[in-house]
Short mmCIF file of C-alpha atoms and ligand atoms in Angstrom, two decimals:
data_model
loop_
_atom_site.label_atom_id
_atom_site.label_comp_id
_atom_site.label_asym_id
_atom_site.label_seq_id
_atom_site.Cartn_x
_atom_site.Cartn_y
_atom_site.Cartn_z
CA MET J 731 153.96 30.72 165.93
CA ASN J 732 156.22 28.35 163.96
CA SER J 733 156.63 29.67 160.37
CA PHE J 734 158.43 26.60 159.02
CA PRO J 735 156.30 24.26 156.90
CA THR J 736 155.30 21.36 159.16
CA VAL J 737 155.70 18.67 156.51
CA ASP J 738 158.99 16.85 156.68
CA PRO J 739 158.02 13.79 154.69
CA ILE J 740 161.31 11.89 154.48
CA PRO J 741 163.39 11.13 157.60
CA LEU J 742 167.15 11.66 157.22
CA PRO J 743 168.84 8.51 155.83
CA ALA J 744 172.08 9.15 157.81
CA PRO J 745 172.97 10.72 161.20
CA VAL J 746 172.92 14.52 161.44
CA TRP J 747 176.60 14.62 162.49
CA LEU J 748 177.60 12.83 159.29
CA PHE J 749 175.68 15.22 157.03
CA LYS J 750 177.07 18.15 159.00
CA GLY J 751 180.66 16.91 158.73
CA LEU J 752 180.37 16.41 154.98
CA HIS J 753 178.62 19.74 154.59
CA ILE J 754 181.35 21.62 156.47
CA VAL J 755 184.23 19.93 154.62
CA THR J 756 182.75 20.45 151.15
CA LEU J 757 181.55 24.00 151.88
CA SER J 758 185.03 24.95 153.17
CA LEU J 759 186.46 23.81 149.83
CA HIS J 760 183.78 25.81 147.96
CA PHE J 761 184.65 28.89 150.02
CA ILE J 762 188.39 28.54 149.33
CA THR J 763 187.79 28.53 145.57
CA VAL J 764 185.11 31.27 145.69
CA GLU J 765 187.44 33.53 147.67
CA MET J 766 190.41 32.83 145.38
CA MET J 767 188.29 33.66 142.35
CA LEU J 768 186.61 36.80 143.71
CA GLY J 769 189.93 38.24 144.85
CA SER J 770 192.32 37.17 142.11
CA LEU J 771 189.91 38.30 139.38
CA LEU J 772 189.82 41.80 140.85
CA VAL J 773 193.62 41.88 141.23
CA ALA J 774 194.05 40.69 137.62
CA VAL J 775 191.70 43.48 136.44
CA VAL J 776 193.71 46.15 138.29
CA LEU J 777 197.07 44.78 137.09
CA SER J 778 195.94 44.47 133.47
CA PHE J 779 194.63 48.06 133.63
CA LEU J 780 197.98 49.28 135.01
CA GLY J 781 199.95 47.19 132.53
CA ALA J 782 197.93 48.00 129.39
CA GLY J 783 200.13 48.69 126.34
CA ALA J 784 203.31 47.70 128.22
CA LEU J 785 206.70 47.77 126.48
CA PRO J 786 209.13 44.89 127.12
CA ASN J 787 211.27 45.04 130.28
CA THR J 788 209.28 47.77 132.00
CA PRO J 789 207.44 47.69 135.36
CA ALA J 790 204.18 47.78 133.37
CA ALA J 791 205.22 44.57 131.55
CA LEU J 792 205.78 42.93 134.93
CA ARG J 793 202.24 43.87 136.00
CA LEU J 794 200.78 42.55 132.77
CA ASN J 795 202.64 39.25 133.14
CA ALA J 796 201.41 38.95 136.73
CA ALA J 797 197.85 39.72 135.54
CA GLY J 798 198.26 36.99 132.89
CA ALA J 799 199.44 34.46 135.49
CA LEU J 800 196.31 35.09 137.58
CA ALA J 801 193.84 35.42 134.69
CA ARG J 802 194.99 32.24 132.94
CA ARG J 803 193.97 30.19 135.99
CA LEU J 804 190.53 31.76 136.44
CA PRO J 805 188.49 29.52 134.08
CA VAL J 806 189.84 26.39 135.82
CA LEU J 807 189.20 27.98 139.21
CA MET J 808 185.59 28.64 138.20
CA THR J 809 185.17 24.93 137.41
CA PHE J 810 186.15 24.16 140.98
CA VAL J 811 183.84 26.89 142.35
CA ILE J 812 180.88 25.29 140.61
CA ASN J 813 181.70 21.65 141.24
CA LEU J 814 182.54 22.23 144.88
CA GLY J 815 179.30 24.20 145.31
CA VAL J 816 177.07 21.26 144.38
CA PRO J 817 177.79 18.90 147.36
CA PRO J 818 177.17 21.51 150.10
CA LEU J 819 174.00 22.59 148.30
CA LEU J 820 172.71 19.01 148.51
CA PHE J 821 173.68 18.65 152.19
CA ALA J 822 172.15 22.06 153.05
CA GLN J 823 168.89 21.04 151.38
CA VAL J 824 168.79 17.76 153.28
CA LEU J 825 169.44 19.41 156.64
CA TYR J 826 167.60 22.72 156.28
CA GLY J 827 165.17 22.06 153.40
CA ARG J 828 162.13 23.69 155.01
CA ALA J 829 164.08 26.92 155.57
CA ILE J 830 166.19 27.11 152.40
CA TYR J 831 163.44 26.03 149.97
CA THR J 832 161.13 28.72 151.32
CA SER J 833 163.73 31.50 151.10
CA SER J 834 164.83 30.35 147.62
CA ILE J 835 161.23 30.57 146.36
CA LEU J 836 160.72 34.00 147.93
CA ILE J 837 163.68 35.35 145.95
CA GLY J 838 162.92 33.04 143.00
CA VAL J 839 163.80 35.42 140.17
CA PRO J 840 167.27 36.53 141.37
CA TRP J 841 167.95 32.99 142.64
CA ILE J 842 167.24 31.30 139.29
CA SER J 843 169.02 34.13 137.44
CA VAL J 844 172.28 32.88 139.04
CA ILE J 845 172.42 30.30 136.24
CA VAL J 846 172.37 33.01 133.55
CA LEU J 847 174.75 35.28 135.48
CA LEU J 848 177.14 32.38 136.04
CA THR J 849 177.15 31.47 132.35
CA VAL J 850 177.87 35.05 131.24
CA GLY J 851 180.46 35.63 134.00
CA TYR J 852 182.23 32.38 133.08
CA TRP J 853 182.27 33.24 129.35
CA LEU J 854 183.75 36.66 130.18
CA LEU J 855 186.52 34.98 132.18
CA TYR J 856 187.61 33.07 129.08
CA ARG J 857 187.46 36.26 126.99
CA PHE J 858 189.45 38.15 129.63
CA SER J 859 192.27 35.64 129.94
CA SER J 860 192.63 35.04 126.19
CA ALA J 861 192.58 38.81 125.47
CA ILE J 862 195.45 39.30 127.96
CA ASP J 863 197.42 36.50 126.32
CA GLU J 864 196.92 38.10 122.92
CA GLY J 865 198.16 41.44 124.30
CA ARG J 866 194.80 43.22 123.89
CA ARG J 867 193.27 45.69 126.38
CA ALA J 868 191.11 43.44 128.49
CA TRP J 869 190.57 44.94 131.92
CA TRP J 870 186.95 45.93 131.19
CA LEU J 871 186.05 42.32 130.31
CA GLY J 872 187.47 41.20 133.65
CA LEU J 873 185.70 44.01 135.47
CA LEU J 874 182.35 43.01 133.95
CA SER J 875 182.94 39.42 134.99
CA TRP J 876 183.87 40.50 138.54
CA LEU J 877 180.70 42.63 138.85
CA ILE J 878 178.67 39.61 137.83
CA VAL J 879 180.32 37.15 140.24
CA ALA J 880 180.16 39.71 143.06
CA SER J 881 176.39 39.98 142.50
CA ILE J 882 176.10 36.18 142.54
CA ALA J 883 177.83 36.30 145.93
CA LYS J 884 175.29 38.93 147.07
CA ILE J 885 172.39 36.72 145.98
CA TYR J 886 173.86 33.76 147.90
CA SER J 887 174.38 35.87 151.03
CA SER J 888 170.79 37.16 150.71
CA ASN J 889 169.37 33.66 150.52
CA MET J 890 171.51 32.27 153.35
CA THR J 891 170.35 35.10 155.63
CA LEU J 892 166.70 35.06 154.49
CA MET J 893 166.45 31.36 155.35
CA LEU J 894 167.14 32.39 158.96
CA ARG J 895 164.29 34.95 159.07
CA PRO J 896 160.95 33.10 158.91
CA GLU J 897 159.30 36.11 160.57
CA VAL J 898 159.55 38.15 157.31
CA TRP J 899 158.52 35.44 154.84
CA LYS J 900 154.78 36.10 154.83
CA GLN J 901 155.23 39.81 154.34
CA MET J 902 157.72 39.27 151.49
CA TYR J 903 155.29 36.92 149.81
CA ALA J 904 152.50 39.50 150.19
CA VAL J 905 154.67 42.15 148.52
CA SER J 906 155.70 39.93 145.59
CA ALA J 907 154.40 36.42 145.07
CA VAL J 908 156.50 36.20 141.88
CA GLY J 909 159.75 36.39 143.87
CA TRP J 910 161.21 39.51 142.32
CA ASN J 911 162.58 41.10 145.47
CA LEU J 912 165.70 40.54 147.49
CA PRO J 913 165.20 40.91 151.27
CA THR J 914 165.89 44.25 152.96
CA GLY J 915 166.39 45.42 156.52
CA ASP J 916 168.56 42.54 157.77
CA PRO J 917 171.50 44.03 159.74
CA THR J 918 173.56 40.82 159.33
CA LEU J 919 173.47 40.77 155.51
CA MET J 920 175.90 43.54 154.58
CA PRO J 921 178.74 42.51 156.96
CA ARG J 922 178.26 38.89 155.86
CA TRP J 923 178.62 39.73 152.16
CA LEU J 924 181.51 42.15 152.77
CA PHE J 925 183.25 39.48 154.84
CA MET J 926 183.24 37.18 151.80
CA MET J 927 184.29 39.97 149.42
CA CYS J 928 187.18 41.21 151.57
CA GLY J 929 188.15 37.61 152.38
CA GLY J 930 188.64 37.29 148.62
CA LEU J 931 191.45 39.84 148.77
CA VAL J 932 193.18 37.95 151.60
CA PHE J 933 192.93 34.74 149.59
CA ALA J 934 194.18 36.53 146.45
CA GLY J 935 197.26 37.61 148.42
CA LEU J 936 197.85 34.02 149.60
CA TRP J 937 197.28 32.69 146.07
CA MET J 938 199.91 35.14 144.69
CA ILE J 939 202.40 34.02 147.35
CA TRP J 940 201.72 30.39 146.36
CA LEU J 941 202.07 31.18 142.63
CA SER J 942 205.34 33.01 143.23
CA THR J 943 207.08 29.65 143.58
CA SER J 944 205.59 28.31 140.35
CA ARG J 945 208.40 27.22 138.01
CA SER J 946 206.48 28.46 134.97
CA GLN J 947 207.03 32.12 135.92
CA ASP J 948 210.13 34.25 135.24
CA THR J 949 212.14 35.18 138.34
CA ALA J 950 211.07 38.84 138.04
CA VAL J 951 207.38 37.89 137.86
CA GLN J 952 207.82 35.49 140.79
CA THR J 953 209.29 38.27 142.94
CA TYR J 954 206.58 40.69 141.86
CA LEU J 955 203.80 38.20 142.71
CA SER J 956 205.33 37.45 146.09
CA ARG J 957 205.82 41.07 147.15
CA ALA J 958 202.50 42.35 145.81
CA GLY J 959 200.65 39.33 147.25
CA GLY J 960 202.28 39.89 150.64
CA ARG J 961 201.27 43.56 150.68
CA LEU J 962 197.71 42.75 149.61
CA ALA J 963 197.34 40.06 152.28
CA LEU J 964 198.70 42.40 154.97
CA VAL J 965 196.32 45.26 154.21
CA SER J 966 193.22 43.19 153.56
CA VAL J 967 193.62 41.00 156.66
CA VAL J 968 193.39 44.12 158.84
CA ILE J 969 190.18 45.27 157.10
CA LEU J 970 188.79 41.72 157.31
CA GLY J 971 189.36 41.72 161.08
CA GLY J 972 187.21 44.87 161.35
CA ILE J 973 184.44 43.36 159.21
CA ALA J 974 184.54 40.14 161.29
CA CYS J 975 183.89 42.19 164.48
CA TRP J 976 181.00 43.99 162.76
CA LEU J 977 179.59 40.66 161.59
CA VAL J 978 179.61 39.18 165.10
CA GLN J 979 178.17 42.36 166.64
CA SER J 980 175.32 42.37 164.11
CA GLN J 981 174.06 38.97 165.36
CA PRO J 982 171.20 38.85 167.88
CA GLU J 983 172.23 38.75 171.56
CA ALA J 984 171.13 35.11 172.07
CA VAL J 985 173.21 33.96 169.07
CA ARG J 986 176.31 35.76 170.32
CA ALA J 987 175.83 34.23 173.78
CA GLY J 988 175.45 30.76 172.25
CA LEU J 989 178.60 31.19 170.16
CA GLY J 990 180.53 32.17 173.27
CA GLN J 991 179.29 29.18 175.29
CA LYS J 992 179.96 26.27 172.94
CA LEU J 993 183.53 24.97 172.87
CA GLY J 994 183.37 23.89 169.21
CA TYR J 995 182.47 27.39 168.01
CA GLN J 996 185.09 28.97 170.26
CA LEU J 997 187.76 26.64 168.84
CA ALA J 998 186.62 27.52 165.31
CA ALA J 999 186.93 31.24 166.11
CA TYR J 1000 190.42 30.73 167.60
CA GLY J 1001 191.42 28.66 164.57
CA TRP J 1002 190.28 31.43 162.24
CA ALA J 1003 192.11 34.07 164.32
CA ALA J 1004 195.29 31.92 164.29
CA SER J 1005 195.07 31.65 160.51
CA MET J 1006 194.81 35.43 160.26
CA GLY J 1007 197.91 35.72 162.47
CA LEU J 1008 199.72 33.38 160.09
CA VAL J 1009 198.58 35.53 157.13
CA LEU J 1010 200.06 38.61 158.84
CA LEU J 1011 203.41 36.84 159.31
CA LEU J 1012 203.54 35.45 155.78
CA GLY J 1013 202.34 38.72 154.30
CA ALA J 1014 205.06 40.68 156.10
CA ARG J 1015 207.77 38.19 155.07
CA ALA J 1016 206.66 38.18 151.42
CA ALA J 1017 206.16 41.96 151.22
CA LEU J 1018 209.59 42.77 152.63
CA SER J 1019 211.80 40.13 151.02
CA LYS J 1020 213.28 40.18 147.51
CA HIS J 1021 213.29 36.37 147.47
CA THR J 1022 210.40 33.93 147.24
CA CYS J 1023 210.37 31.04 149.69
CA LEU J 1024 208.87 27.58 149.49
CA TRP J 1025 207.78 27.43 153.14
CA CYS J 1026 205.85 30.68 152.61
CA SER J 1027 203.78 29.13 149.85
CA TRP J 1028 203.00 26.03 151.95
CA GLY J 1029 202.23 28.37 154.87
CA ALA J 1030 199.82 30.28 152.60
CA LEU J 1031 198.09 27.01 151.73
CA ALA J 1032 197.79 26.04 155.42
CA ALA J 1033 196.50 29.50 156.41
CA GLY J 1034 193.87 29.38 153.64
CA PHE J 1035 192.57 25.94 154.72
CA LEU J 1036 192.48 26.86 158.41
CA ALA J 1037 190.71 30.17 157.73
CA ALA J 1038 188.05 28.56 155.54
CA LEU J 1039 187.42 25.69 157.97
CA GLY J 1040 187.22 27.98 161.01
CA TRP J 1041 184.83 30.38 159.29
CA THR J 1042 182.61 27.60 157.92
CA ILE J 1043 182.18 25.98 161.35
CA TYR J 1044 181.52 29.34 163.04
CA ARG J 1045 179.03 30.31 160.31
CA ASP J 1046 177.30 26.96 160.82
CA GLY J 1047 176.99 27.88 164.51
CA ILE J 1048 175.40 31.22 163.62
CA ARG J 1049 172.82 29.39 161.50
CA ASP J 1050 171.98 26.65 164.02
CA LEU J 1051 171.76 29.03 166.98
CA THR J 1052 169.57 31.47 165.01
CA LEU J 1053 167.25 28.69 163.85
CA VAL J 1054 166.91 27.22 167.35
CA GLN J 1055 165.58 30.60 168.51
CA LYS J 1056 162.89 30.19 165.84
CA ASN J 1057 161.90 26.60 166.73
CA TYR J 1058 163.99 24.78 164.10
CA ASP J 1059 166.45 22.42 165.74
CA VAL J 1060 168.42 20.57 163.09
CA TRP J 1061 169.68 18.07 165.67
CA SER J 1062 166.15 16.83 166.38
CA ARG J 1063 165.36 15.83 162.78
CA ALA J 1064 163.69 12.42 162.34
CA LEU J 1065 166.18 9.67 161.33
CA GLU J 1066 165.84 6.39 159.47
CA VAL J 1067 169.47 5.41 158.97
CA ASN J 1068 170.28 3.14 156.04
CA TRP J 1069 173.80 1.99 156.92
CA SER J 1070 174.50 -0.03 153.77
CA VAL J 1071 173.84 3.03 151.58
CA VAL J 1072 175.84 5.23 153.96
CA GLY J 1073 178.78 2.76 153.76
CA LEU J 1074 178.65 2.67 149.97
CA PHE J 1075 178.48 6.46 149.82
CA LEU J 1076 181.50 6.85 152.13
CA ALA J 1077 183.55 4.30 150.16
CA LEU J 1078 182.83 6.19 146.91
CA PHE J 1079 183.52 9.52 148.62
CA VAL J 1080 186.95 8.37 149.84
CA ALA J 1081 187.74 6.89 146.40
CA GLY J 1082 186.75 10.22 144.79
CA VAL J 1083 188.97 12.22 147.16
CA GLY J 1084 191.85 9.80 146.48
CA LEU J 1085 191.37 10.23 142.72
CA LEU J 1086 191.37 13.99 143.10
CA ALA J 1087 194.59 13.88 145.16
CA TRP J 1088 196.23 11.75 142.45
CA LEU J 1089 195.12 14.19 139.72
CA ILE J 1090 196.55 17.12 141.70
CA SER J 1091 199.84 15.26 142.18
CA VAL J 1092 200.04 14.65 138.40
CA VAL J 1093 199.48 18.36 137.73
CA MET J 1094 202.16 19.31 140.25
CA ARG J 1095 204.70 16.93 138.74
CA ALA J 1096 204.01 18.08 135.15
CA ARG J 1097 206.86 19.72 133.23
CA PRO J 1098 206.38 23.53 133.52
CA VAL J 1099 205.81 25.69 130.43
CA THR J 1100 207.07 29.26 130.51
CA GLU J 1101 204.18 31.71 130.81
CA ARG J 1102 204.69 35.20 129.45
CA VAL J 1103 202.57 37.98 127.91
CA VAL J 1104 205.31 40.60 127.35
CA SER J 1105 208.96 39.55 127.48
C1 HEM S 1477 180.49 32.63 140.71
C2 HEM S 1477 179.91 31.69 141.36
C3 HEM S 1477 179.65 31.67 142.84
C4 HEM S 1477 179.94 32.59 143.80
C5 HEM S 1477 180.59 33.94 143.64
C6 HEM S 1477 179.48 32.03 145.05
C7 HEM S 1477 179.60 32.68 146.27
C8 HEM S 1477 179.08 32.22 147.45
C9 HEM S 1477 179.08 32.96 148.68
C10 HEM S 1477 179.60 34.36 148.87
C11 HEM S 1477 178.49 32.19 149.62
C12 HEM S 1477 178.30 32.55 151.09
C13 HEM S 1477 176.97 33.19 151.34
C14 HEM S 1477 176.83 33.58 152.79
O1 HEM S 1477 176.71 32.71 153.62
O2 HEM S 1477 176.85 34.76 153.08
C15 HEM S 1477 178.15 30.95 148.99
C16 HEM S 1477 177.55 29.92 149.62
C17 HEM S 1477 177.15 28.80 148.98
N1 HEM S 1477 177.32 28.47 147.65
FE1 HEM S 1477 178.29 29.54 146.28
N2 HEM S 1477 178.96 30.80 144.84
C18 HEM S 1477 179.03 30.54 143.49
C19 HEM S 1477 178.57 29.43 142.85
C20 HEM S 1477 177.94 28.39 143.45
C21 HEM S 1477 177.36 27.27 142.77
C22 HEM S 1477 177.38 27.07 141.26
C23 HEM S 1477 176.81 26.47 143.73
C24 HEM S 1477 176.09 25.18 143.59
C25 HEM S 1477 175.79 24.55 142.53
C26 HEM S 1477 177.04 27.09 145.01
C27 HEM S 1477 176.65 26.59 146.22
C28 HEM S 1477 176.74 27.26 147.42
C29 HEM S 1477 176.20 26.77 148.66
C30 HEM S 1477 175.49 25.45 148.82
C31 HEM S 1477 176.44 27.74 149.64
C32 HEM S 1477 176.10 27.77 151.11
C33 HEM S 1477 175.38 26.64 151.65
C34 HEM S 1477 175.11 26.77 153.08
O3 HEM S 1477 175.03 27.84 153.68
O4 HEM S 1477 174.94 25.71 153.66
N3 HEM S 1477 177.73 28.26 144.80
N4 HEM S 1477 178.53 30.99 147.66
#
């Protein structure tokens, strides 16, 4: 029996490949910022705990300054997390509405509570970074914020896996029609969430390597960021590899077979693996050297983009192949293409991306200010 609602009142106004392309690009950008935030927040918490009450020119002062460099950027990072989450949410609703609306309603209470959690987590980020700048003990504020954003990630993972399990929807609704409960018993959920959480540590390592060439840091802080970031990336990439194997193994047999047969998904997996290889190289170079290097920070940027793109395409494959098994083929959606609107949309999209690139170039050319918590 097909559990998806049969109504699909509005045909898609643009080809599926176009929606998919835009979805993958925007979701990759959302994932980059989510991972940077999840990981660098946790690192900033640990460093501010270790550096609490630091005296000038001590190793503890170095840790506190590094924590400050990471924490100061978190509120801006959160802006990007939110803004880059909106476009893929719209594309996902257009492509998979009958699946994602149903799962969102079934977990209605936790799903809507994301708004409250996000507001509190965001407020705590501001408190955390300003408390570090004022030299106050702040690690617990950061830890609270991290616990909140990690639970938001868990709610997202729960919804994105529940939308693939129409066979449990009726039973969940029978248990709670109010939508109190999160789904249980899905073997793919835990590795999927842990993959995002551990990926955060890899991205935090890459982010620290990138920041180590920032002209607004002292040389000692630059070296500290580079070496610590390299070590973090090295260790976490190994754990992430293990979680990735668990994640693939937890998928149903037919999905694994489909992933192995389609060239696009294989290329995505190779791209992701290549990016992890690059992380290992960069991590080792940064961890062992006393000097920061510019090519390492550009390499970190490239590895981050490649990893996010590879994972997003592969994850898209997991979703499509799972849904096909359950009689939902996204590629056979009804179309009624409106090319003039599509053209206008694309023109505005390109203009928006151009504007963003210009804004980033202005930020990068800006005169640096020296950042320091303890001198
Ligand atoms: C602290 C804030 C946030 C965190 C930690 C977070 C984390 C995550 C994680 C971990 C996933 C992957 C879930 C999985 O597949 O296992 C995800 C997916 C997603 N997030 Fe976020 N997110 C945040 C905020 C937002 C916001 C504000 C929006 C939109 C307004 C958003 C939109 C999305 C969308 C659309 C997806 C996946 C869509 C798809 O599968 O097609 N996120 N997020």
